[in-house]
XYZ file of C-alpha atoms in Angstrom:
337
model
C 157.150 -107.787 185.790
C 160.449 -106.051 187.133
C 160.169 -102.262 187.540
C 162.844 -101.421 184.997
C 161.011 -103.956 182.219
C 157.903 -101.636 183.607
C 159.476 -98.138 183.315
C 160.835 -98.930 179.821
C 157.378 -100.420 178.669
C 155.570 -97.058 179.833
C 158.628 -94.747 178.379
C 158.302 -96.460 174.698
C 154.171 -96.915 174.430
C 153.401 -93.565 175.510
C 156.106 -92.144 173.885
C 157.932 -89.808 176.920
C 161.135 -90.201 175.207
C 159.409 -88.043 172.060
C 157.951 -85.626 174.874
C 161.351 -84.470 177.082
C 164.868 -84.490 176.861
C 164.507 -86.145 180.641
C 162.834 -89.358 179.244
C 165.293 -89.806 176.478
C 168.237 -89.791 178.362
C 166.215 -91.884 181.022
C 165.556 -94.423 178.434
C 168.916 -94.559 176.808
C 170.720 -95.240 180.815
C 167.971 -97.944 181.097
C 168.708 -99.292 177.861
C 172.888 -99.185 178.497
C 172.401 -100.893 181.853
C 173.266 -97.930 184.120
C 170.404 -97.669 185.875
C 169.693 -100.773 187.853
C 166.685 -102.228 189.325
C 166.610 -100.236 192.555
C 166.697 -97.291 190.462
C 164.169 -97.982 188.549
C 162.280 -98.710 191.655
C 162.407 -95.326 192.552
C 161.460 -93.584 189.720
C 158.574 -96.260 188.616
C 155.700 -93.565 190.647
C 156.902 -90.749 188.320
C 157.065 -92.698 185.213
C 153.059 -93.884 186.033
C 152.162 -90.631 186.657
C 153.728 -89.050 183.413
C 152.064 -91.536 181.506
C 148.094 -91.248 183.421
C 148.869 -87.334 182.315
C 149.447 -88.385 178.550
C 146.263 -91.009 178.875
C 144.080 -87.508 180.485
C 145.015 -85.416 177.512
C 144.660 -87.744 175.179
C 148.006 -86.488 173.422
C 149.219 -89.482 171.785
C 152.462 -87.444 169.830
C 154.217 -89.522 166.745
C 157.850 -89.446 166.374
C 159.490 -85.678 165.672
C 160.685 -85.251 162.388
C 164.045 -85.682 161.433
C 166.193 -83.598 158.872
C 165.452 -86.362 156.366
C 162.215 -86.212 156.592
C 161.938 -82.656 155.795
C 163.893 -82.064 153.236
C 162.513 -79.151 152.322
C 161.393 -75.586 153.451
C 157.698 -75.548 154.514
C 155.885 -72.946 153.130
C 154.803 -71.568 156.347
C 157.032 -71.380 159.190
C 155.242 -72.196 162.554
C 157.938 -72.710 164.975
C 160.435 -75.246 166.203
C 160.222 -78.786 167.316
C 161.085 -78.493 170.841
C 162.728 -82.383 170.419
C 164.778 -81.619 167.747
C 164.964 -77.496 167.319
C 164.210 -78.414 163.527
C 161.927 -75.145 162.065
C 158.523 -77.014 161.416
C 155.338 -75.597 159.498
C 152.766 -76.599 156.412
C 153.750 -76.542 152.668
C 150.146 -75.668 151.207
C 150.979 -73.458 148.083
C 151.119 -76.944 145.780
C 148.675 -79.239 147.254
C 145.358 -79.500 149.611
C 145.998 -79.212 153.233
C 144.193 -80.391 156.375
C 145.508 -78.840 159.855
C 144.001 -79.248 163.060
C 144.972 -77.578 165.897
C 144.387 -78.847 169.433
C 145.579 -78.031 172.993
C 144.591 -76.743 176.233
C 142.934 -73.228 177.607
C 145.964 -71.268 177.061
C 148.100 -73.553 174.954
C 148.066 -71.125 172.016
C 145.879 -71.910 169.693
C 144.470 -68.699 169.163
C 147.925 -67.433 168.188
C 148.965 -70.302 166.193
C 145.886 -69.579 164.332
C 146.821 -65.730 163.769
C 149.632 -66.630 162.748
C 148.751 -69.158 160.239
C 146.408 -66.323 158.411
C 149.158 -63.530 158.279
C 151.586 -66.003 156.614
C 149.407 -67.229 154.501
C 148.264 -63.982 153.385
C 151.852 -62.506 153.446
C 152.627 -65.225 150.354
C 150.002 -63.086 148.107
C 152.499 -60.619 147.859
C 154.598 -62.946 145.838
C 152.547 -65.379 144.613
C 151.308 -64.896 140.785
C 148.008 -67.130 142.152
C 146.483 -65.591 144.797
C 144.805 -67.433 147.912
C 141.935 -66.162 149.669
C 140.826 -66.847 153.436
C 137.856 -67.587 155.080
C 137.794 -67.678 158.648
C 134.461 -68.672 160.655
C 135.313 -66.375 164.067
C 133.341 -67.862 167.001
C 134.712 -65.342 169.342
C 136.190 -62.172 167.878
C 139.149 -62.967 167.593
C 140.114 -62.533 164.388
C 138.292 -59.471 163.885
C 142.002 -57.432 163.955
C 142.965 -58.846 160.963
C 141.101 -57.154 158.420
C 143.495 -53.848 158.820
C 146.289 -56.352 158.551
C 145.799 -58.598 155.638
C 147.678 -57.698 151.991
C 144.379 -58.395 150.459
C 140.918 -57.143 150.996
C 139.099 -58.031 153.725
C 135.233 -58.675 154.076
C 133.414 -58.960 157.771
C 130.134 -60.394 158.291
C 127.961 -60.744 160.785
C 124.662 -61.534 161.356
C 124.010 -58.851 163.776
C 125.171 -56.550 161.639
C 123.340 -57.564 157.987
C 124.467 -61.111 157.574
C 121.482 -62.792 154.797
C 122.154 -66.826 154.320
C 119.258 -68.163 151.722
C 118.415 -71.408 150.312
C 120.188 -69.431 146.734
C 121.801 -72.119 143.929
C 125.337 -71.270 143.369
C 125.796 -69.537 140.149
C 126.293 -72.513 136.996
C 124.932 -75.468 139.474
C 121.891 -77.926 138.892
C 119.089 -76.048 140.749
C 117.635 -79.393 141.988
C 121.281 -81.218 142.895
C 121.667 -78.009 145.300
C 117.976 -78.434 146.501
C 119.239 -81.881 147.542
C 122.269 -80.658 149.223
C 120.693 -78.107 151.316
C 118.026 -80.072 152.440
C 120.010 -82.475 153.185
C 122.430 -80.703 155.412
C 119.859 -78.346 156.986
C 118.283 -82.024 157.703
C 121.141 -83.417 159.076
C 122.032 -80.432 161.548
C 118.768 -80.711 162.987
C 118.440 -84.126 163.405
C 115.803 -84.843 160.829
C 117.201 -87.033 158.028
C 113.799 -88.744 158.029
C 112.268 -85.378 156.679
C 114.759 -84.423 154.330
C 112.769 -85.810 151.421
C 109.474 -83.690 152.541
C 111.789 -80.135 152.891
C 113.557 -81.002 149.080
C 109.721 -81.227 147.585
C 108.810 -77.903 149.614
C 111.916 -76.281 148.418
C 111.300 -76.975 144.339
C 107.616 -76.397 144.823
C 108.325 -73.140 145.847
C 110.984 -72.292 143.592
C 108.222 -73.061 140.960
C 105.767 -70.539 142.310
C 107.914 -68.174 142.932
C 109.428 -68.294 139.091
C 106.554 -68.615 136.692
C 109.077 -68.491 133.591
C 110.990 -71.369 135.085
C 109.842 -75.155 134.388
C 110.060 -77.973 136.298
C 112.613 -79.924 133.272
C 114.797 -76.524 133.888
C 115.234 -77.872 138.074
C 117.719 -80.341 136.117
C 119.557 -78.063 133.975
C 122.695 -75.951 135.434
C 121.517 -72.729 135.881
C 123.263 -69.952 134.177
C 121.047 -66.546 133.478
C 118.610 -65.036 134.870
C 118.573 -64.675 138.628
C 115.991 -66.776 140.700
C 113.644 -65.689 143.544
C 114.283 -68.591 145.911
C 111.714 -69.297 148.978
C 113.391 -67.861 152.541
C 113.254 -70.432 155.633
C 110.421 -68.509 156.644
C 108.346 -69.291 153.619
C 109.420 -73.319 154.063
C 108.237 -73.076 157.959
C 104.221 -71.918 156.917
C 104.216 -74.069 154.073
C 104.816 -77.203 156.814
C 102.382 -75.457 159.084
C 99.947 -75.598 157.236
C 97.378 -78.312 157.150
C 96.211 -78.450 154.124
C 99.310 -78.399 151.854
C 101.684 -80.330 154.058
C 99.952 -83.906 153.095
C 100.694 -83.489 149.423
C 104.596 -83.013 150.670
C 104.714 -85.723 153.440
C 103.304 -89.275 153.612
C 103.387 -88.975 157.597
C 102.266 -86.067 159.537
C 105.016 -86.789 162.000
C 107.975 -85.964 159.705
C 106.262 -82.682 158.628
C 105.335 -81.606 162.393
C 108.942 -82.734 163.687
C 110.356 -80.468 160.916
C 107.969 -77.697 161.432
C 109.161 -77.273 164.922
C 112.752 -77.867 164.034
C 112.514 -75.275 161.419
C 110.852 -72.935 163.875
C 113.302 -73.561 166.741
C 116.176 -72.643 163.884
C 114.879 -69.507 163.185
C 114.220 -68.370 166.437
C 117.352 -68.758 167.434
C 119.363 -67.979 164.209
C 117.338 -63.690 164.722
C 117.264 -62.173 161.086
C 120.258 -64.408 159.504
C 117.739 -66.685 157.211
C 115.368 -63.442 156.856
C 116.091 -63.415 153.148
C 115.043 -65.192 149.739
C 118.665 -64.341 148.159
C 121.570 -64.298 150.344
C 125.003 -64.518 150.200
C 126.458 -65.731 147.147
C 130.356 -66.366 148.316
C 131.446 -67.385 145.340
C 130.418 -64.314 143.507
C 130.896 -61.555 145.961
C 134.048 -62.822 147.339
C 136.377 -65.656 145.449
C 135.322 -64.231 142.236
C 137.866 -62.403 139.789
C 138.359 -59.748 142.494
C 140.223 -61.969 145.686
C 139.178 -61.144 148.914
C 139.275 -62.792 152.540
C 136.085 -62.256 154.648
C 135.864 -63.162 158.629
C 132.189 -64.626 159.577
C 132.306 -63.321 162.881
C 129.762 -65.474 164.596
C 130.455 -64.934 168.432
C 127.245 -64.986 170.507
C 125.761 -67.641 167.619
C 124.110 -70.333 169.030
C 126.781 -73.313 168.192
C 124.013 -75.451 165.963
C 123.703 -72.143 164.124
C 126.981 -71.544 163.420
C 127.606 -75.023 162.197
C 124.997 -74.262 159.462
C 126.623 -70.987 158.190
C 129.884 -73.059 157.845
C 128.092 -76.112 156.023
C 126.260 -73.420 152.669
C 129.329 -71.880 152.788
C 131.172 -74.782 152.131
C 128.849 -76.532 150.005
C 128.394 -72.856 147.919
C 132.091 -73.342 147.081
C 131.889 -76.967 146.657
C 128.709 -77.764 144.809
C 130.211 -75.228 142.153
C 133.712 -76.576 141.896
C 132.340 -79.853 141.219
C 129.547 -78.377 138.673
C 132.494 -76.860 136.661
C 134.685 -79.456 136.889
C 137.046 -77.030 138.650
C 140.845 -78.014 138.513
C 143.745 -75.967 140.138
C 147.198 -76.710 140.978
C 147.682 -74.634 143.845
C 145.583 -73.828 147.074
C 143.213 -71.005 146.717
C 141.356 -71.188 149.390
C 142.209 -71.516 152.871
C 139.513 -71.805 155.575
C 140.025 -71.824 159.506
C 136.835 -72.834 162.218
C 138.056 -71.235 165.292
């Protein structure tokens, strides 16, 4: 292969043209016939190494937008596209939206992220239908915002109070949300196999702990009353203990590897699970009353953390779906930092 057939094959499959003004005009001279073969010679050793420094990041970039493509004013400005100076951003007020922000120690993300929050916030102003934030805060930095949001602003912390129990959203199936938890409490610690044993603990206990309430009401949604629900704590003695476990597991290995799962989680999750009712964040914080809240989670241990995202995501989820919950705008916009 010739070195200019070379240089234009790296230039257009890695996309450099997309990435600097250099490139472009490199591959337009190339294309016109100006620069020759010795030329391209030359400059083959830069063109390789641009493109091993795309292949390290792992930055594969799609074409920049063009005025026709973006009709439209985004919702939320977040800058300029350095390729085409166009002012880019999100339009989320109508529709769902999924963002994900990646670079480099340094690269901005922090900032892009701050930034995303105010604006968002800043459209409550003049928005009829207001949208509330959640922001999991892995290292503090987000903390700022609370005396700079329009709306209210909650922060949370386990260190400072933080409760997260095994509680059924408000108007959901009691045992569909038995099956969810387990499930993903299961799943984060690697113990799918035992996720059947640590439903069965979770219902028998919710029995015991609620003589009033029947086994046939575990399949109705539940909507008065407020149930005591077993804490993490309760769950881990329950599989520790000899006699009982049997009638919850057909093999003593899945009830000793979630014992010590279970006992590994709370040792490192401190006070957080210390609780039989925790937080409820559909009624304490997206209720009738909007509110943001920060989680700030810094100094969490990252398995953790990952659990306090997944109930509060399934809290907000498991209801939506139990009410058949329709909206036409977004109303809730949450950022994992």
């Amino acid at each position: 292969m010739s070195a200019k057939q070379e240089v234009l094959n790296i230039i257009k499959y890695h996309q450099l043209d997309f990435r600097s003004e250099y490139w472009k005009e490199t591959l337009f001279l190339i294309q016109e016939n100006i620069y020759d073969e010795d030329y391209c010679e030359a400059i083959l050793p830069e063109t390789r190494e641009a493109a091993e420094q795309v292949e390290d990041s792992g930055n594969y970039l799609g074409k920049s937008p063009t005025e026709e493509l973006l009709p439209d004013k985004p919702d939320i400005e977040l800058g300029t596209a350095v390729e085409t100076n166009l002012r880019v951003g999100i339009r989320f007020l109508n529709r769902p939206r999924n963002c994900l922000i990646i670079g480099g120690a340094g690269a901005g993300k922090t900032v892009c992220g701050l930034n995303l929050c105010t604006k968002i916030d800043s459209t409550n102003k003049h928005q009829k239908n207001l949208t509330s934030l959640i922001i999991i805060d892995i290292k503090s930095d987000y903390l700022a915002l609370k005396k700079q949001l329009y709306l209210p602003t909650e922060v949370y912390s386990p260190v400072h109070g933080l409760k997260i129990g095994l509680n059924c959203p408000y108007n959901v199936v009691p045992y569909l949300w038995i099956t969810e938890i387990s499930m993903t409490l299961a799943a984060r610690l690697g113990l799918i196999s035992s996720r059947t044993t640590l439903t069965k603990i979770i219902a028998a206990l919710l029995l015991l702990l609620n003589p009033e309430f029947k086994k046939e009401d575990l399949y109705k949604p539940y909507t008065s009353g407020k149930l005591i629900w077993p804490s993490l704590e309760l769950v881990l003695k329950v599989t520790q203990n000899k006699k009982i476990i049997p009638s919850f597991s057909s093999k003593e290995s899945y009830s000793l590897t979630l014992s010590h799962a279970l006992e590994g989680l709370l040792q490192d999750a401190g006070t957080l699970f210390d609780c039989s009712n925790g937080l409820d964040i559909n009624r304490e914080l997206i209720g009738d009353q909007k509110k943001h809240c920060i989680f700030n989670v810094s100094n969490i241990a990252p398995h953790v953390i990952h659990i306090i995202s997944d109930i509060i995501i399934c809290q907000i989820m498991m209801k939506r779906i139990s009410e058949n919950y329709k909206t036409d705008h977004t109303d809730i916009a949450m950022l994992f930092e």
